[in-house]
XYZ file of N, CA and C in Angstrom:
570
model
N -27.558 20.227 -6.672
C -27.296 19.383 -7.810
C -26.424 18.223 -7.342
N -26.862 17.029 -7.607
C -26.109 15.842 -7.205
C -25.046 15.531 -8.248
N -23.913 15.136 -7.754
C -22.838 14.750 -8.663
C -22.621 13.256 -8.554
N -22.285 12.658 -9.653
C -22.008 11.225 -9.622
C -20.588 11.013 -9.124
N -20.395 10.017 -8.288
C -19.046 9.785 -7.768
C -18.101 9.359 -8.884
N -16.902 9.860 -8.787
C -15.881 9.512 -9.770
C -15.338 8.121 -9.468
N -15.038 7.339 -10.496
C -14.456 6.023 -10.238
C -13.077 6.160 -9.602
N -12.707 5.142 -8.872
C -11.417 5.150 -8.181
C -10.284 5.268 -9.189
N -9.329 6.116 -8.873
C -8.152 6.289 -9.724
C -7.073 5.347 -9.215
N -6.808 4.323 -9.958
C -5.813 3.336 -9.558
C -4.423 3.868 -9.870
N -3.532 3.786 -8.899
C -2.162 4.235 -9.108
C -2.041 5.736 -9.188
N -2.763 6.445 -8.340
C -2.716 7.909 -8.383
C -1.459 8.476 -7.730
N -0.709 7.654 -7.006
C 0.580 8.067 -6.444
C 1.640 7.101 -6.962
N 2.901 7.451 -6.852
C 3.943 6.508 -7.279
C 3.893 5.191 -6.501
N 3.411 5.250 -5.259
C 3.326 4.040 -4.430
C 2.337 3.048 -5.029
N 1.168 3.523 -5.442
C 0.161 2.645 -6.030
C 0.435 2.320 -7.486
N 1.106 3.244 -8.172
C 1.402 3.026 -9.591
C 2.288 1.797 -9.794
N 3.183 1.534 -8.843
C 4.018 0.327 -8.930
C 3.159 -0.930 -8.995
N 2.086 -0.948 -8.209
C 1.198 -2.117 -8.207
C 0.405 -2.207 -9.501
N -0.055 -1.077 -10.018
C -0.809 -1.085 -11.268
C 0.068 -1.592 -12.410
N 1.346 -1.231 -12.402
C 2.269 -1.677 -13.454
C 2.475 -3.194 -13.437
N 2.149 -3.851 -12.333
C 2.239 -5.317 -12.283
C 1.227 -5.950 -13.231
N 0.044 -5.331 -13.357
C -0.997 -5.890 -14.221
C -1.165 -5.110 -15.525
N -0.622 -3.899 -15.576
C -0.666 -3.081 -16.788
C 0.749 -2.674 -17.179
N 1.562 -3.615 -17.614
C 2.933 -3.243 -17.972
C 2.948 -2.287 -19.163
N 3.974 -1.470 -19.203
C 4.085 -0.483 -20.276
C 4.328 -1.184 -21.611
N 5.128 -2.222 -21.600
C 5.421 -2.968 -22.825
C 4.405 -4.098 -22.970
N 3.268 -3.767 -23.535
C 2.213 -4.756 -23.698
C 2.018 -5.025 -25.187
N 1.851 -6.284 -25.531
C 1.691 -6.662 -26.937
C 0.235 -6.524 -27.365
N -0.672 -7.000 -26.503
C -2.097 -6.883 -26.794
C -2.826 -6.542 -25.499
N -3.970 -5.903 -25.598
C -4.691 -5.534 -24.379
C -5.188 -6.765 -23.623
N -5.209 -6.659 -22.315
C -5.692 -7.741 -21.466
C -7.193 -7.543 -21.263
N -8.028 -8.472 -21.756
C -9.478 -8.281 -21.642
C -10.001 -8.393 -20.206
N -9.186 -8.877 -19.273
C -9.618 -9.016 -17.881
C -9.557 -7.712 -17.092
N -8.769 -6.759 -17.543
C -8.540 -5.546 -16.755
C -9.818 -4.760 -16.440
N -10.706 -4.515 -17.414
C -11.930 -3.773 -17.064
C -12.788 -4.500 -16.024
N -12.895 -5.815 -16.139
C -13.687 -6.585 -15.159
C -13.039 -6.523 -13.778
N -11.721 -6.627 -13.706
C -11.017 -6.567 -12.422
C -11.195 -5.195 -11.777
N -11.070 -4.129 -12.565
C -11.274 -2.779 -12.029
C -12.710 -2.599 -11.541
N -13.659 -3.162 -12.285
C -15.065 -3.075 -11.901
C -15.321 -3.789 -10.574
N -14.696 -4.931 -10.367
C -14.853 -5.648 -9.097
C -14.379 -4.790 -7.927
N -13.261 -4.108 -8.110
C -12.725 -3.265 -7.035
C -13.640 -2.070 -6.799
N -14.091 -1.432 -7.860
C -14.959 -0.254 -7.711
C -16.295 -0.603 -7.059
N -16.754 -1.835 -7.255
C -18.028 -2.270 -6.680
C -17.854 -2.965 -5.334
N -16.709 -2.770 -4.717
C -16.412 -3.320 -3.383
C -16.533 -4.839 -3.314
N -16.177 -5.525 -4.384
C -16.194 -6.985 -4.387
C -14.855 -7.560 -3.946
N -13.896 -6.698 -3.644
C -12.574 -7.141 -3.191
C -12.336 -6.556 -1.809
N -11.975 -7.427 -0.881
C -11.659 -6.936 0.467
C -10.336 -7.534 0.911
N -9.582 -6.726 1.627
C -8.308 -7.186 2.175
C -8.631 -8.040 3.385
N -8.347 -9.339 3.282
C -8.647 -10.270 4.373
C -7.718 -10.009 5.539
N -6.445 -10.075 5.285
C -5.469 -9.615 6.266
C -4.140 -9.377 5.584
N -3.381 -8.537 6.234
C -2.115 -8.074 5.689
C -1.025 -8.475 6.673
N -0.295 -9.516 6.350
C 0.823 -9.946 7.189
C 2.118 -9.468 6.573
N 3.176 -9.548 7.353
C 4.483 -9.247 6.782
C 4.761 -10.310 5.728
N 4.996 -9.878 4.523
C 5.311 -10.785 3.433
C 4.155 -11.147 2.532
N 2.915 -10.748 2.865
C 1.807 -11.093 1.974
C 0.588 -10.202 2.170
N -0.110 -10.016 1.053
C -1.437 -9.417 1.056
C -2.398 -10.552 0.726
N -3.444 -10.734 1.514
C -4.452 -11.766 1.266
C -5.793 -11.066 1.055
N -6.369 -11.253 -0.136
C -7.627 -10.590 -0.484
C -8.700 -11.618 -0.810
N -9.931 -11.299 -0.448
C -11.080 -12.121 -0.816
C -11.809 -11.383 -1.933
N -11.991 -12.087 -3.057
C -12.622 -11.495 -4.238
C -13.932 -12.224 -4.494
N -15.028 -11.483 -4.498
C -16.349 -12.057 -4.759
C -16.735 -11.727 -6.191
N -16.596 -12.703 -7.057
C -16.949 -12.526 -8.464
C -18.080 -13.489 -8.780
N -19.263 -12.957 -8.989
C -20.411 -13.821 -9.238
C -20.892 -14.461 -7.946
N -21.140 -15.765 -7.993
C -21.656 -16.474 -6.822
C -20.556 -17.028 -5.935
N -19.335 -16.957 -6.395
C -18.229 -17.553 -5.636
C -17.295 -16.487 -5.096
N -16.644 -16.854 -4.016
C -15.589 -16.007 -3.452
C -14.286 -16.780 -3.516
N -13.269 -16.127 -3.999
C -11.948 -16.742 -4.100
C -10.964 -15.922 -3.282
N -9.912 -16.583 -2.831
C -8.873 -15.912 -2.059
C -7.624 -15.788 -2.918
N -7.177 -14.564 -3.088
C -5.951 -14.288 -3.844
C -4.882 -13.831 -2.862
N -3.701 -14.420 -2.970
C -2.590 -14.086 -2.081
C -1.435 -13.581 -2.932
N -0.939 -12.401 -2.597
C 0.250 -11.859 -3.253
C 1.361 -11.846 -2.224
N 2.403 -12.616 -2.487
C 3.517 -12.755 -1.545
C 4.707 -11.943 -2.031
N 5.324 -11.242 -1.087
C 6.493 -10.414 -1.381
C 7.619 -10.818 -0.449
N 8.847 -10.780 -0.941
C 9.967 -11.078 -0.037
C 10.193 -9.924 0.932
N 10.654 -10.264 2.125
C 11.001 -9.230 3.102
C 12.314 -8.582 2.695
N 12.501 -7.361 3.164
C 13.803 -6.725 2.989
C 14.818 -7.472 3.855
N 16.052 -7.569 3.370
C 17.124 -8.149 4.185
C 17.478 -7.153 5.287
N 18.300 -7.574 6.239
C 18.683 -6.688 7.350
C 19.387 -5.430 6.836
N 20.286 -5.594 5.862
C 21.001 -4.437 5.305
C 20.034 -3.518 4.559
N 19.113 -4.113 3.801
C 18.129 -3.304 3.077
C 17.214 -2.563 4.051
N 16.834 -3.241 5.133
C 15.985 -2.603 6.145
C 16.659 -1.373 6.743
N 17.958 -1.497 7.038
C 18.701 -0.346 7.579
C 18.703 0.810 6.588
N 18.921 0.497 5.317
C 18.935 1.546 4.289
C 17.570 2.222 4.169
N 16.504 1.423 4.192
C 15.153 1.985 4.094
C 14.864 2.873 5.299
N 15.244 2.429 6.484
C 15.010 3.227 7.694
C 15.795 4.535 7.659
N 17.011 4.502 7.089
C 17.792 5.734 6.946
C 17.088 6.720 6.009
N 16.568 6.195 4.915
C 15.841 7.043 3.961
C 14.592 7.626 4.625
N 13.871 6.811 5.355
C 12.673 7.290 6.049
C 13.017 8.358 7.080
N 14.096 8.153 7.808
C 14.493 9.120 8.840
C 14.842 10.473 8.227
N 15.411 10.462 7.011
C 15.764 11.723 6.349
C 14.534 12.496 5.887
N 13.487 11.775 5.511
C 12.342 12.429 4.873
C 11.116 12.588 5.753
N 11.047 11.912 6.876
C 9.840 11.994 7.698
C 10.163 12.577 9.057
N 9.277 13.389 9.515
C 9.367 13.946 10.864
C 8.032 13.683 11.542
N 7.844 12.453 11.972
C 6.592 12.095 12.627
C 5.476 11.748 11.660
N 5.724 11.874 10.343
C 4.674 11.609 9.372
C 4.457 10.150 9.067
N 5.429 9.302 9.343
C 5.289 7.888 9.016
C 4.215 7.228 9.849
N 3.965 7.738 11.043
C 2.951 7.123 11.886
C 1.545 7.414 11.386
N 1.366 8.431 10.562
C 0.043 8.751 10.030
C -0.322 7.863 8.853
N 0.635 7.153 8.298
C 0.381 6.304 7.145
C 0.799 6.935 5.838
N 1.081 8.224 5.852
C 1.446 8.928 4.631
C 2.957 9.078 4.543
N 3.463 9.002 3.340
C 4.885 9.216 3.081
C 5.013 10.090 1.842
N 5.998 10.975 1.805
C 6.171 11.816 0.615
C 6.644 10.995 -0.587
N 6.330 11.491 -1.768
C 6.741 10.812 -2.996
C 8.258 10.766 -3.136
N 8.956 11.697 -2.491
C 10.422 11.704 -2.546
C 11.002 10.434 -1.921
N 10.329 9.906 -0.906
C 10.786 8.655 -0.281
C 10.719 7.531 -1.307
N 9.621 7.471 -2.042
C 9.475 6.435 -3.071
C 10.564 6.568 -4.129
N 10.791 7.796 -4.591
C 11.805 8.024 -5.624
C 13.183 7.600 -5.135
N 13.509 7.921 -3.888
C 14.816 7.545 -3.360
C 14.930 6.036 -3.156
N 13.846 5.391 -2.749
C 13.865 3.929 -2.596
C 14.104 3.249 -3.944
N 13.424 3.716 -4.972
C 13.595 3.131 -6.308
C 15.006 3.391 -6.819
N 15.525 4.602 -6.608
C 16.887 4.929 -7.045
C 17.928 4.084 -6.316
N 17.629 3.714 -5.076
C 18.552 2.888 -4.286
C 18.320 1.396 -4.497
N 17.488 1.050 -5.473
C 17.141 -0.342 -5.784
C 16.488 -1.041 -4.588
N 15.634 -0.295 -3.878
C 14.882 -0.815 -2.735
C 13.384 -0.613 -2.976
N 12.956 -0.858 -4.201
C 11.570 -0.598 -4.582
C 10.593 -1.293 -3.640
N 9.516 -0.601 -3.249
C 8.522 -1.226 -2.385
C 7.854 -2.448 -3.012
N 7.767 -2.472 -4.349
C 7.215 -3.635 -5.047
C 8.363 -4.306 -5.787
N 8.842 -5.434 -5.269
C 9.985 -6.085 -5.912
C 9.585 -6.764 -7.219
N 10.596 -7.103 -8.005
C 10.334 -7.810 -9.258
C 9.809 -9.216 -9.008
N 10.195 -9.794 -7.890
C 9.840 -11.188 -7.608
C 8.685 -11.279 -6.616
N 7.480 -11.020 -7.116
C 6.295 -11.245 -6.295
C 5.644 -12.533 -6.767
N 5.087 -13.271 -5.836
C 4.393 -14.506 -6.182
C 2.913 -14.311 -5.915
N 2.092 -14.867 -6.789
C 0.648 -14.756 -6.624
C 0.021 -16.138 -6.694
N -0.960 -16.356 -5.841
C -1.709 -17.610 -5.879
C -3.180 -17.299 -5.653
N -4.029 -18.194 -6.130
C -5.465 -17.999 -6.010
C -6.129 -19.357 -5.834
N -7.272 -19.363 -5.180
C -7.999 -20.610 -4.956
C -8.875 -20.997 -6.143
N -8.911 -20.177 -7.186
C -9.751 -20.485 -8.344
C -9.073 -21.524 -9.232
N -9.832 -22.016 -10.186
C -9.286 -23.015 -11.107
C -8.958 -22.404 -12.464
N -8.824 -21.090 -12.511
C -8.516 -20.407 -13.766
C -7.149 -20.794 -14.303
N -7.043 -20.795 -15.618
C -5.784 -21.197 -16.261
C -4.946 -20.006 -16.698
N -5.525 -18.833 -16.657
C -4.808 -17.635 -17.084
C -3.985 -17.127 -15.913
N -2.756 -16.725 -16.201
C -1.884 -16.213 -15.148
C -1.519 -14.769 -15.468
N -1.849 -13.790 -14.674
C -2.618 -13.881 -13.436
C -4.109 -13.959 -13.727
N -4.821 -14.622 -12.833
C -6.264 -14.782 -13.004
C -6.991 -13.477 -12.677
N -8.281 -13.469 -12.901
C -9.106 -12.295 -12.635
C -9.004 -11.876 -11.171
N -8.981 -12.835 -10.269
C -8.980 -12.537 -8.835
C -7.665 -11.898 -8.389
N -6.559 -12.407 -8.896
C -5.253 -11.825 -8.561
C -5.146 -10.424 -9.156
N -5.654 -10.251 -10.369
C -5.631 -8.933 -11.003
C -6.468 -7.934 -10.206
N -7.663 -8.351 -9.788
C -8.519 -7.474 -8.979
C -7.862 -7.172 -7.636
N -7.240 -8.174 -7.023
C -6.550 -7.958 -5.744
C -5.406 -6.962 -5.912
N -4.706 -7.035 -7.033
C -3.602 -6.104 -7.291
C -4.119 -4.672 -7.402
N -5.240 -4.487 -8.088
C -5.842 -3.151 -8.163
C -6.272 -2.667 -6.778
N -6.854 -3.556 -5.981
C -7.283 -3.175 -4.627
C -6.085 -2.771 -3.775
N -4.994 -3.501 -3.908
C -3.779 -3.172 -3.155
C -3.242 -1.815 -3.600
N -3.350 -1.515 -4.897
C -2.871 -0.205 -5.368
C -3.655 0.922 -4.712
N -4.962 0.737 -4.520
C -5.760 1.760 -3.840
C -5.354 1.901 -2.377
N -5.127 0.773 -1.716
C -4.721 0.794 -0.305
C -3.384 1.503 -0.155
N -2.447 1.159 -1.024
C -1.104 1.742 -0.944
C -1.134 3.223 -1.328
N -2.023 3.611 -2.251
C -2.184 5.034 -2.568
C -2.638 5.813 -1.338
N -3.561 5.246 -0.584
C -4.097 5.932 0.593
C -3.155 5.876 1.783
N -2.404 4.778 1.914
C -1.503 4.618 3.050
C -0.190 3.992 2.572
N 0.734 4.813 2.064
C 1.993 4.295 1.523
C 2.816 3.475 2.513
N 2.642 3.711 3.807
C 3.421 2.946 4.787
C 3.105 1.459 4.723
N 1.910 1.092 4.240
C 1.568 -0.329 4.140
C 2.448 -1.044 3.124
N 2.936 -0.320 2.109
C 3.832 -0.924 1.121
C 5.155 -1.331 1.751
N 5.600 -0.572 2.745
C 6.855 -0.900 3.424
C 6.631 -1.878 4.568
N 5.489 -1.766 5.237
C 5.200 -2.669 6.357
C 5.100 -4.112 5.888
N 4.537 -4.324 4.705
C 4.407 -5.689 4.200
C 5.768 -6.286 3.829
N 6.751 -5.435 3.593
C 8.109 -5.904 3.298
C 8.956 -6.050 4.559
N 8.359 -5.792 5.742
C 9.052 -6.032 6.997
C 9.656 -4.813 7.658
N 9.242 -3.618 7.246
C 9.771 -2.396 7.854
C 8.916 -2.035 9.067
N 9.561 -1.910 10.215
C 8.889 -1.477 11.438
C 8.923 0.046 11.450
N 7.791 0.650 11.153
C 7.747 2.105 11.017
C 7.934 2.831 12.336
N 7.705 2.159 13.445
C 7.955 2.815 14.731
C 9.451 3.019 14.935
N 10.270 2.199 14.275
C 11.721 2.374 14.367
C 12.194 3.556 13.522
N 11.381 3.958 12.550
C 11.774 5.068 11.674
C 11.586 6.418 12.341
N 10.659 6.502 13.267
C 10.430 7.768 13.957
C 10.776 7.597 15.421
N 11.562 8.483 15.906
C 11.918 8.443 17.319
C 10.995 9.369 18.084
N 11.018 9.264 19.376
C 10.108 10.069 20.189
C 10.371 11.561 20.027
N 11.594 11.956 19.713
C 11.867 13.382 19.560
C 11.311 13.921 18.241
N 11.024 13.024 17.282
C 10.451 13.465 16.015
C 8.955 13.753 16.121
N 8.273 13.087 17.034
C 6.831 13.217 17.138
C 6.502 14.422 18.014
N 5.717 15.312 17.465
C 5.344 16.509 18.210
C 4.401 16.144 19.349
N 4.536 16.844 20.439
C 3.654 16.626 21.573
C 2.378 17.405 21.334
N 1.282 16.694 21.122
C 0.022 17.351 20.811
C -0.818 17.606 22.048
N -0.617 16.840 23.108
C -1.457 16.947 24.293
C -0.585 17.163 25.516
N -1.152 17.797 26.489
C -0.453 17.960 27.762
C -1.456 17.684 28.879
N -0.994 17.169 29.990
C -1.918 16.904 31.093
C -2.536 18.205 31.597
N -3.818 18.159 31.885
C -4.518 19.367 32.330
C -3.954 19.878 33.647
N -3.450 18.963 34.456
C -2.884 19.349 35.743
C -1.608 20.155 35.621
N -0.952 20.096 34.464
C 0.298 20.833 34.298
C 0.068 22.313 33.976
N -1.185 22.695 33.750
C -1.500 24.094 33.449
C -1.744 24.877 34.737
N -1.246 26.088 34.764
C -1.517 26.999 35.874
C -2.754 27.801 35.484
N -3.858 27.534 36.174
C -5.138 28.145 35.831
C -5.111 29.660 35.832
N -4.474 30.256 36.833
C -4.462 31.723 36.915
C -3.618 32.328 35.800
N -2.537 31.673 35.447
C -1.704 32.180 34.355
C -2.370 31.922 33.005
N -3.056 30.782 32.903
C -3.680 30.411 31.634
C -4.868 31.314 31.323
N -5.736 31.530 32.328
C -6.932 32.333 32.097
C -6.723 33.802 32.442
N -5.574 34.109 33.024
C -5.089 35.387 33.333
C -5.850 36.480 33.834
């Protein structure tokens, strides 16, 4: 029996939920008619992450016959904030940050320490001529980013300037492989 694929769940982790709240605030006066179309664009793979630099997410959104580029810019963490974030990561991760996954406790502690991965001051720009702010393309890009961040929470911190290799030291990473020459064949096969 074939099952139909379930639509993508936007904001299924606290990491992605922060991004969804940018376009779906809790205190809303009237529904935004663009949200279903933006979600549909993401579900139909019409949004792709062009590149992810420190300080910005750049997405290409293909809506209809045109493709537009939406850029969401975020401020980097300051040096003091970076140290605090790295301390929090060191307490909660033991080699897990390199896999892209982070526990929800890290997010909760970052928010409690006023170091939210999604700051209040994000800037968005788009190449379209739409007059609505945020436009359909920025809204769709925000949903796409929420999916990316749900799957790989470390990207939320990397875009803010956190070097995740600094969060894990070599003693935290388990040694998974050993050189074959270091094995004693007679002792190993006994």
